[in-house]
mmCIF file of C-alpha atoms and ligand atoms in Angstrom:
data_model
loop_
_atom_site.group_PDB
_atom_site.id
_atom_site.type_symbol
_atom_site.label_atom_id
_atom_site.label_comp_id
_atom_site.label_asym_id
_atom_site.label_seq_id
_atom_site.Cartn_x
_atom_site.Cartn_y
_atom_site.Cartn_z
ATOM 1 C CA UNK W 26 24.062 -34.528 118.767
ATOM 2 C CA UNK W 27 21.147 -34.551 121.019
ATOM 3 C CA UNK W 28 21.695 -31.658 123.392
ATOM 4 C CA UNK W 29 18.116 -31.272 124.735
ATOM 5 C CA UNK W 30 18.242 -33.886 127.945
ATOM 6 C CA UNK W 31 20.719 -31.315 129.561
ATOM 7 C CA UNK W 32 18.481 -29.261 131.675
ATOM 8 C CA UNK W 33 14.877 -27.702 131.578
ATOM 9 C CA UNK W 34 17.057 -23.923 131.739
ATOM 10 C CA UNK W 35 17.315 -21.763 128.228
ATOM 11 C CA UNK W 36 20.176 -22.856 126.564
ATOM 12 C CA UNK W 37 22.947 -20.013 125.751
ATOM 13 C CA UNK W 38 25.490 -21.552 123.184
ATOM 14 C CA UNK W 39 29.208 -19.922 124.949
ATOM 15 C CA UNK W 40 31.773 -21.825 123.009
ATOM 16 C CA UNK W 41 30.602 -23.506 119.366
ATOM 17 C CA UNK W 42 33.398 -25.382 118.018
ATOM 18 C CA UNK W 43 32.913 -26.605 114.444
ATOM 19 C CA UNK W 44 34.838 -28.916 112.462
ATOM 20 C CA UNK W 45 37.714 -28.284 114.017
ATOM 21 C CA UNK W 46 40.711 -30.431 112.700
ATOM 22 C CA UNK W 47 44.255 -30.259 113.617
ATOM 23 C CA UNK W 48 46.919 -32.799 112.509
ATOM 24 C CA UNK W 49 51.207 -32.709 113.460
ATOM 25 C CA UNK W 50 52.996 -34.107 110.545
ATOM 26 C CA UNK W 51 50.047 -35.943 108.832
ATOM 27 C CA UNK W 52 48.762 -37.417 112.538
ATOM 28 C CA UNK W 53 45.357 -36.374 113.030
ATOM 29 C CA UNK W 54 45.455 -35.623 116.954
ATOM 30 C CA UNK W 55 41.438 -33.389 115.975
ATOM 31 C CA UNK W 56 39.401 -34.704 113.549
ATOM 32 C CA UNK W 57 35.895 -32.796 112.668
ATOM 33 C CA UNK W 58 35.421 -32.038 116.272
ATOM 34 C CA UNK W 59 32.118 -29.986 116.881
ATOM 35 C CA UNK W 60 30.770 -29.460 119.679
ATOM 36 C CA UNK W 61 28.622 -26.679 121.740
ATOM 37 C CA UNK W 62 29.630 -25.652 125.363
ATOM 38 C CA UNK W 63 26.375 -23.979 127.020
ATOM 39 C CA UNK W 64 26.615 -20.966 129.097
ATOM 40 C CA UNK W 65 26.805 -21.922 133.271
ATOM 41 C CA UNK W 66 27.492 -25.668 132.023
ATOM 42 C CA UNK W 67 30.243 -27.702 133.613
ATOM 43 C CA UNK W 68 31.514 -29.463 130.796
ATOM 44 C CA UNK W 69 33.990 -32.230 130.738
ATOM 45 C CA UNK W 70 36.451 -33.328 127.854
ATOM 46 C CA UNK W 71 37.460 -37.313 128.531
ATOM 47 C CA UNK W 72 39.656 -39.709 126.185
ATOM 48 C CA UNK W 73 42.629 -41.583 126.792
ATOM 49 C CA UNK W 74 45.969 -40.335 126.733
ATOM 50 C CA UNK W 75 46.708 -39.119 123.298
ATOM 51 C CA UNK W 76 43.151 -38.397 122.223
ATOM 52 C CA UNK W 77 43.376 -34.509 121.601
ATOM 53 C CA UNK W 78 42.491 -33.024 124.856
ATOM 54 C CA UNK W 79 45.657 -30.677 125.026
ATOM 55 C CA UNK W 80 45.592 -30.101 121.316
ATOM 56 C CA UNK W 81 41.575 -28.962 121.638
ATOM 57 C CA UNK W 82 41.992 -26.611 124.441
ATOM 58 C CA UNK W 83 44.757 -24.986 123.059
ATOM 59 C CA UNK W 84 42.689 -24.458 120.248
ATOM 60 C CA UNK W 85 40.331 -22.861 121.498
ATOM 61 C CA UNK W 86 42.783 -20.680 123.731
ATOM 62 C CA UNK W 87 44.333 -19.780 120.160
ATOM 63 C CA UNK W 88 47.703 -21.012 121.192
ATOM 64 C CA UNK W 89 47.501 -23.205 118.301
ATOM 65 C CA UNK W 90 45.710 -22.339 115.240
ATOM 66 C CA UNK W 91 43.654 -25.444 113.235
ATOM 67 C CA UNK W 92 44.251 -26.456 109.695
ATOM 68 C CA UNK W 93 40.343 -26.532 109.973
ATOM 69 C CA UNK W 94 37.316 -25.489 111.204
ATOM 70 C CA UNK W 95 36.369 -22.566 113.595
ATOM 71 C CA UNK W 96 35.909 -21.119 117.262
ATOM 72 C CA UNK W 97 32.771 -19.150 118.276
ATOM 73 C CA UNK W 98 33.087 -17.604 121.832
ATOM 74 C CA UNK W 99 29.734 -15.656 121.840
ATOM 75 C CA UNK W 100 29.196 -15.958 117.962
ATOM 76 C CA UNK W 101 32.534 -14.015 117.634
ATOM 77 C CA UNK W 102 34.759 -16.332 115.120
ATOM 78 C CA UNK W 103 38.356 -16.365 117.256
ATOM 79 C CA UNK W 104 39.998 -17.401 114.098
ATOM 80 C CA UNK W 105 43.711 -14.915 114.126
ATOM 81 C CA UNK W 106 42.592 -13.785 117.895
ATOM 82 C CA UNK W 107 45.866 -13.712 120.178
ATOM 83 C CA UNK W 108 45.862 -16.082 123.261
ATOM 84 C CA UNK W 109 45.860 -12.665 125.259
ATOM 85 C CA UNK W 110 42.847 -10.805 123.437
ATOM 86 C CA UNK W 111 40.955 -14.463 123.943
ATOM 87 C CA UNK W 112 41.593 -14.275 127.907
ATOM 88 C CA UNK W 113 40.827 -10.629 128.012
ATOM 89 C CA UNK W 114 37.661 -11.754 125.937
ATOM 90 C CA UNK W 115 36.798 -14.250 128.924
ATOM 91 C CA UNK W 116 38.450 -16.862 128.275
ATOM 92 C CA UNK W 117 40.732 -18.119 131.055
ATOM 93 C CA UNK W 118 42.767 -21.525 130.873
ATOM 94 C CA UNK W 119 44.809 -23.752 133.133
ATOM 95 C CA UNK W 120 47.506 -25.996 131.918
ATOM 96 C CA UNK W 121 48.151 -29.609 132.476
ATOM 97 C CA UNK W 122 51.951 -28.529 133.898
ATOM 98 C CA UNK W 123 51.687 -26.277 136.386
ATOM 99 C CA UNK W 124 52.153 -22.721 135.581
ATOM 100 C CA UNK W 125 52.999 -20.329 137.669
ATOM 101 C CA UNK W 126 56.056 -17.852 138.923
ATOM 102 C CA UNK W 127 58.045 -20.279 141.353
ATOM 103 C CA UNK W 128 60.212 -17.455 142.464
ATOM 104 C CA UNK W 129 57.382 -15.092 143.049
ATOM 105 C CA UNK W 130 55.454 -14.521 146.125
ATOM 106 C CA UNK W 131 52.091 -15.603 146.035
ATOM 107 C CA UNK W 132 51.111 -12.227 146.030
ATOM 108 C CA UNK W 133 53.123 -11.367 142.753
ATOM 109 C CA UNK W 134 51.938 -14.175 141.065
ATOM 110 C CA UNK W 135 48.491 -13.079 141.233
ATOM 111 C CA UNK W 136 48.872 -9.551 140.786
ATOM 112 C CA UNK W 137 51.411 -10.185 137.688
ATOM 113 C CA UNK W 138 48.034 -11.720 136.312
ATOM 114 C CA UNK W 139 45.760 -8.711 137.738
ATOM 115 C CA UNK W 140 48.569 -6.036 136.286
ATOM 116 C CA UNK W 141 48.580 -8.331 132.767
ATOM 117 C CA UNK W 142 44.911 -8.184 132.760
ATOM 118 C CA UNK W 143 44.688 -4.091 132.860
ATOM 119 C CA UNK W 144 47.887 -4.041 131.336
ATOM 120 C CA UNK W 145 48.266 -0.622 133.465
ATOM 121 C CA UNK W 146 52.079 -1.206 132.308
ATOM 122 C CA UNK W 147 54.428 -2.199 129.506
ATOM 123 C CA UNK W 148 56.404 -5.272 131.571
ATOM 124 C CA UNK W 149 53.902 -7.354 134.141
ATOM 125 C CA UNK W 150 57.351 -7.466 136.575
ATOM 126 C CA UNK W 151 57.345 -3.493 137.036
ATOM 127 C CA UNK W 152 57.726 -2.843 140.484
ATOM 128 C CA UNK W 153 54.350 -2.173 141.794
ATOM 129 C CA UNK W 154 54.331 -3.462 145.561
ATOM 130 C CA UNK W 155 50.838 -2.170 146.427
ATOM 131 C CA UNK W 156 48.980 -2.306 143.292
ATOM 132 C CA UNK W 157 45.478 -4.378 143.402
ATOM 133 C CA UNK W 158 46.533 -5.681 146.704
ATOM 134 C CA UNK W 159 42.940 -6.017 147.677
ATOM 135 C CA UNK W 160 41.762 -7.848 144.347
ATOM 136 C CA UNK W 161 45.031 -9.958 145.411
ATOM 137 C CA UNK W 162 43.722 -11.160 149.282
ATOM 138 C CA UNK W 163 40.127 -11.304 147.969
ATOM 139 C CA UNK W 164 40.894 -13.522 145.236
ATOM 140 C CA UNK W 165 43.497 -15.822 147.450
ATOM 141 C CA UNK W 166 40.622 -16.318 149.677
ATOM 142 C CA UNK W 167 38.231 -17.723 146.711
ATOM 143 C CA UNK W 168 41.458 -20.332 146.717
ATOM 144 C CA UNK W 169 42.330 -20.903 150.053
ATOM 145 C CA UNK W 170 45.585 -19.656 149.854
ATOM 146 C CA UNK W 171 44.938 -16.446 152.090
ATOM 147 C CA UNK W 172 47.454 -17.851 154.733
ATOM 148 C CA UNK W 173 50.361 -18.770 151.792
ATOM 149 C CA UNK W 174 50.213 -15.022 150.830
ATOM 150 C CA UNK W 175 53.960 -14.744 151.730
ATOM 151 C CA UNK W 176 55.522 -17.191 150.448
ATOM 152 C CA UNK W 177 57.257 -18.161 146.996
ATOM 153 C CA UNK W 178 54.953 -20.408 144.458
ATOM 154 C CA UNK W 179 57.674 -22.654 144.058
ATOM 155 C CA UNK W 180 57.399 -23.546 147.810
ATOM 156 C CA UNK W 181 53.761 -24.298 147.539
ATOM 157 C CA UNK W 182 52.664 -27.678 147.891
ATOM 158 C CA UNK W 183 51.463 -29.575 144.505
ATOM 159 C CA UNK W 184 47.682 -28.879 145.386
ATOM 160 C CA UNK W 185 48.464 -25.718 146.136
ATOM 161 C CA UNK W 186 50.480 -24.574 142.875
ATOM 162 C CA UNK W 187 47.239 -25.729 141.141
ATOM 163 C CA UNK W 188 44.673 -23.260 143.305
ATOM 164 C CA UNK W 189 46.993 -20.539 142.804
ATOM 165 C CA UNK W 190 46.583 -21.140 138.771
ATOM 166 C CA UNK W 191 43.436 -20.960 139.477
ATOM 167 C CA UNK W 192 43.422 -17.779 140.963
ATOM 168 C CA UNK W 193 45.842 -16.369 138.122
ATOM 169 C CA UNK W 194 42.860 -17.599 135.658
ATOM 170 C CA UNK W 195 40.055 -15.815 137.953
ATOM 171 C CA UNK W 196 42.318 -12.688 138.082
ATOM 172 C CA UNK W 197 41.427 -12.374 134.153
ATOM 173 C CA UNK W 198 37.553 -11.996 135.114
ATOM 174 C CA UNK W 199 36.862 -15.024 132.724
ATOM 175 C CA UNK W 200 33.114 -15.873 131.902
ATOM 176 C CA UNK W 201 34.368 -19.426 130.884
ATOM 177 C CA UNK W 202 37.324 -21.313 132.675
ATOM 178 C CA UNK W 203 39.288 -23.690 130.749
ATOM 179 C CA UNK W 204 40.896 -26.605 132.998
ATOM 180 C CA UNK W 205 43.021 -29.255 131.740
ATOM 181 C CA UNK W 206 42.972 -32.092 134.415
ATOM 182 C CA UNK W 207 42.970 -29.502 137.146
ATOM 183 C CA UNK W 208 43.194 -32.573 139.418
ATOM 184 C CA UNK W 209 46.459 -34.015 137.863
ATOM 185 C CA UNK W 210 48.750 -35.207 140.486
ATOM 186 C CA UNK W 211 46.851 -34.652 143.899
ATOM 187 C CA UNK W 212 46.040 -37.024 146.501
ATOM 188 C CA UNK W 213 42.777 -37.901 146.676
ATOM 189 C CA UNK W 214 42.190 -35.355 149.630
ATOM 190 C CA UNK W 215 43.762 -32.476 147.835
ATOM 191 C CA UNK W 216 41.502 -33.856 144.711
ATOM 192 C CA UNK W 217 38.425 -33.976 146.752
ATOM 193 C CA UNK W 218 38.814 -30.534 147.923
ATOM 194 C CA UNK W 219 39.899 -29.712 144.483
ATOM 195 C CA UNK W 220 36.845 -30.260 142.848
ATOM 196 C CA UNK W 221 34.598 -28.827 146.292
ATOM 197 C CA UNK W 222 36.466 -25.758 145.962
ATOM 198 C CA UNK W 223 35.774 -25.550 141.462
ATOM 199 C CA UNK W 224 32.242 -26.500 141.966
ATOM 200 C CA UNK W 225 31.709 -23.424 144.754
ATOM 201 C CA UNK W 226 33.777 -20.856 142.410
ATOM 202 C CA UNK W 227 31.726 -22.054 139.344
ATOM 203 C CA UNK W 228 28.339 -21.637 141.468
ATOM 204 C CA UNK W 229 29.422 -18.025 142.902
ATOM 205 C CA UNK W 230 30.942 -16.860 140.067
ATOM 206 C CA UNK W 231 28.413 -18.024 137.010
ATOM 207 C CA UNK W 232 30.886 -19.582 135.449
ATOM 208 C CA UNK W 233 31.151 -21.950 132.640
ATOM 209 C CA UNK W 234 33.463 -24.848 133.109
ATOM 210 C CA UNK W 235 35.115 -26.920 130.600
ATOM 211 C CA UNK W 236 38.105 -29.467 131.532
ATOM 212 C CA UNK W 237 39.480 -32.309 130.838
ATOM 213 C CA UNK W 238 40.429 -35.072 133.918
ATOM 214 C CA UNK W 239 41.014 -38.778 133.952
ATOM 215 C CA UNK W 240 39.642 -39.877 137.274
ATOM 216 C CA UNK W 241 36.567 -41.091 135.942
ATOM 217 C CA UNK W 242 34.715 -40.734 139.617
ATOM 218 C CA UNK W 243 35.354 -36.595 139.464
ATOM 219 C CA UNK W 244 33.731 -36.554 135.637
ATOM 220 C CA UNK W 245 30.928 -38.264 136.396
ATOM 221 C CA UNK W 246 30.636 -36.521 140.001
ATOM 222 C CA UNK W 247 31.092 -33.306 138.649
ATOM 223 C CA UNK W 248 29.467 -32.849 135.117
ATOM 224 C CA UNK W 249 26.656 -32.159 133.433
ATOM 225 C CA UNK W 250 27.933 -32.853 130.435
ATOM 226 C CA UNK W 251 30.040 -34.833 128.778
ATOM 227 C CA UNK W 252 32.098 -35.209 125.312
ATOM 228 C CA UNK W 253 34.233 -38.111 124.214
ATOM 229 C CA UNK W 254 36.979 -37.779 122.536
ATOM 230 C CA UNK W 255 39.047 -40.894 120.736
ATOM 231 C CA UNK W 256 41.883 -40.937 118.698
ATOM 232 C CA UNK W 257 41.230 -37.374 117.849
ATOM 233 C CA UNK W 258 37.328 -37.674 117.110
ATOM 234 C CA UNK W 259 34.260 -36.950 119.137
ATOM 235 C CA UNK W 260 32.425 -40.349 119.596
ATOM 236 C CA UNK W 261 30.263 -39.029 122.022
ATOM 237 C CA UNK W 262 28.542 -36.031 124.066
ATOM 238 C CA UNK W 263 26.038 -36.275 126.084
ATOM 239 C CA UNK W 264 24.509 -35.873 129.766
ATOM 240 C CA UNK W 265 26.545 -38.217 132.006
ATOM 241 C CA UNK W 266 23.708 -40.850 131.822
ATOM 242 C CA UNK W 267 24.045 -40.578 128.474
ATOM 243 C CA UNK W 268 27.683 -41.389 128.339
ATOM 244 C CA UNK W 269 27.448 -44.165 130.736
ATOM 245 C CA UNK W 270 25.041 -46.085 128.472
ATOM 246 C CA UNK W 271 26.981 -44.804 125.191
ATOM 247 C CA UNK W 272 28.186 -48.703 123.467
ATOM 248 C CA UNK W 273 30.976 -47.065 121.815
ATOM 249 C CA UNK W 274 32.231 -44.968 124.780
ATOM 250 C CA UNK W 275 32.649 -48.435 126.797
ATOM 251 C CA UNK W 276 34.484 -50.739 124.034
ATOM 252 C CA UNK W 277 36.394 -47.849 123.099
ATOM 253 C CA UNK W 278 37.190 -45.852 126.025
ATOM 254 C CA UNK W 279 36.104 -48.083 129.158
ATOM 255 C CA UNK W 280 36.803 -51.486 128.188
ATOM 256 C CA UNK W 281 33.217 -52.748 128.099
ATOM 257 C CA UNK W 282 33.553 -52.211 132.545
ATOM 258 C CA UNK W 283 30.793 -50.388 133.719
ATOM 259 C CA UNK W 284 31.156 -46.063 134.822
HETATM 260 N N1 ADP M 313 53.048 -30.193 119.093
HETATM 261 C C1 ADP M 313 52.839 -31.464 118.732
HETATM 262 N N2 ADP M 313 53.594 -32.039 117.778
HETATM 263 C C2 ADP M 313 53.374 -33.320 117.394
HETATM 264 N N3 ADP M 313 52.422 -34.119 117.917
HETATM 265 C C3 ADP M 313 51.645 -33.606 118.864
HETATM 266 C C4 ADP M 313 51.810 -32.253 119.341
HETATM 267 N N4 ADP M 313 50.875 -32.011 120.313
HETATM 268 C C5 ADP M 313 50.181 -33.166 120.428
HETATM 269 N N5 ADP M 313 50.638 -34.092 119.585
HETATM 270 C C6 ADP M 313 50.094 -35.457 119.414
HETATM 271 O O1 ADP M 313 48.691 -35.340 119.263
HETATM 272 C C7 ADP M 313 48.025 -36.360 119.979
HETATM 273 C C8 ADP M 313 47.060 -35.732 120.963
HETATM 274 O O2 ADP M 313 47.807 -35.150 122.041
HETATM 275 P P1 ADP M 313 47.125 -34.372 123.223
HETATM 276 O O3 ADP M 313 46.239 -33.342 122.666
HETATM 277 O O4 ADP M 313 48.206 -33.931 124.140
HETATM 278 O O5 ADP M 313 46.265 -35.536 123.896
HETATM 279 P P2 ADP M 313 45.661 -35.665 125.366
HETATM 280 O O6 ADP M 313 45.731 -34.347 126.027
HETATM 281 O O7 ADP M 313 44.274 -36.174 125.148
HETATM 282 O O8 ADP M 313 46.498 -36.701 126.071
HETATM 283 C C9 ADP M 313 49.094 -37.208 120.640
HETATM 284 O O9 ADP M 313 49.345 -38.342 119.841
HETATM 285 C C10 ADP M 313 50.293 -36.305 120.661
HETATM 286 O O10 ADP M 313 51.482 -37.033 120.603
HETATM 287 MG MG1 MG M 314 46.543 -33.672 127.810
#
C-alpha cells in the first residue's frame, strides 16, 4: 500500500508486520495483516468492535503468538520473544481494561514498573521505599498525577487510572507506545486532555504511537496515519485524507456518512 503521501521526512520502518494471521477455533479474528509502522509516526488502528484490534496488539506485544506470519521491531523477527524481553526491547503497551495496582500507592505502581524494568530484584513487591523515587515524581509529572502521588490507584478517578498506565508504560523507556483505546471510558474533557497530554509526550519523547480508539473525531484529529481493519483484514491504510476518501472504508466501516 501506498505509503509515500505520509510526510516529506526519511522514512524509518519501526514495526513491519507481515502476514500476520491469527484465528480462535477456526474464526479468523487476523487475516494476512501487513502493515509498516514508521518511526516518530502516530499511527492509529480503527474497525468496529470485533475486527482484531485486541488480537493485533497483543500480537505484536507477544502475548499471543500467530498461527502466521511475523513481527519485525527494528528488523529483529519477535517470533518466541517474551512479552517482557519485547517491553524491555521498547515496546510498551496499554490495555483496553485498565491495568494497574489498585491497592498500591501511586508511587508503587510506578516504581513496581521502574524496579520490573531494571529488574534490580527477584519479586517487583520487595520492599524498596526509596528506590527511583526521582524517576517516580519526574515521570508522574509527564502525567499529571504529581499531586495523586499518595494515594491508592484504585482511588484514582477513571481518567486518571489511564495516565497512570501511561506512566507504568513510559517507566519501561519504550521507543514505541502501544495504546489500545487509551480514551475508553472518559468524558469528553478527560478525553480531550487525554489526547493533549499523548500528543505532548509523543512530541518530547520521540515516540512512535500506535493505538487503537473509536471516537472517530480523536483518529482523525490525532493521526497521521491510518489502517483499517474489518472482520479481521486490513482494507485500508493510508494518510487520514486517504482514509476519508477510501469507498470501502465508508460502506464497510462508516456507513457511506461522511468522516
Ligand atoms: N481469546 C479469544 N478466544 C476466542 N475468540 C477471541 C479471543 N480473542 C478475540 N476473539 C475474537 O476475535 C475477534 C476480534 O476480537 P478483538 O481483537 O478483541 O477485536 P477488537 O479489539 O477490534 O474489538 C472477536 O470476534 C473476538 O470475539
Ligand atoms: Mg479491542
Amino acid at each position: 500500500m501506498g505509503r509515500e503521501k505520509l510526510s516529506e521526512k526519511k522514512l524509518i520502518v519501526m514495526l513491519k508486520i507481515s502476514n500476520i494471521t491469527k484465528s480462535f477455533d477456526g474464526f479468523f479474528a487476523l487475516d494476512d495483516v501487513s502493515l509498516f509502522v514508521d518511526q516518530g509516526v502516530i499511527h492509529a488502528v480503527i474497525g468496529p468492535n470485533g475486527a482484531g484490534k485486541t488480537t493485533f496488539f497483543n500480537i505484536i506485544s507477544g502475548i499471543l503468538a500467530p498461527d502466521n506470519g511475523s513481527v519485525y521491531f527494528k528488523g529483529q523477527n519477535l517470533a518466541k520473544i517474551e512479552p517482557h524481553k519485547i517491553v524491555q526491547l521498547g515496546i510498551a503497551r496499554s490495555f483496553q481494561r485498565v491495568n494497574i495496582f489498585p491497592r498500591k500507592t501511586v508511587f508503587e505502581n510506578i516504581q513496581i514498573a521502574l524496579i520490573a524494568r531494571d529488574q534490580l530484584h527477584r519479586s517487583p513487591f520487595k520492599k524498596a521505599s526509596n528506590l527511583f523515587s526521582e524517576e517516580v515524581e519526574e515521570l508522574l509529572k509527564v502525567v499529571n498525577l504529581f499531586e495523586q502521588v499518595e494515594l491508592r490507584g484504585g482511588d484514582l478517578s477513571h481518567g486518571m487510572q489511564k495516565q497512570l498506565e501511561l506512566a507504568i508504560a513510559l517507566a519501561s523507556q519504550p521507543k514505541i507506545l502501544l495504546l489500545d483505546e487509551p480514551t475508553a471510558g472518559m468524558s469528553l474533557s478527560e478525553t480531550q486532555s487525554c489526547i493533549k497530554l499523548l500528543k505532548n509526550i509523543v512530541q518530547d519523547r520521540a515516540l512512535t504511537l500506535l493505538f487503537t480508539e473509536h471516537d472517530m473525531q480523536v483518529v482523525f484529529g490525532m493521526a497521521d496515519y491510518i489502517s483499517v481493519l474489518h472482520h479481521g483484514r486490513l482494507i485500508a491504510s493510508g494518510p487520514p485524507s486517504k482514509i476519508r476518501e477510501n469507498s470501502e472504508v465508508k460502506r464497510v466501516y462508516l456507513g457511506n456518512k461522511a468522516l
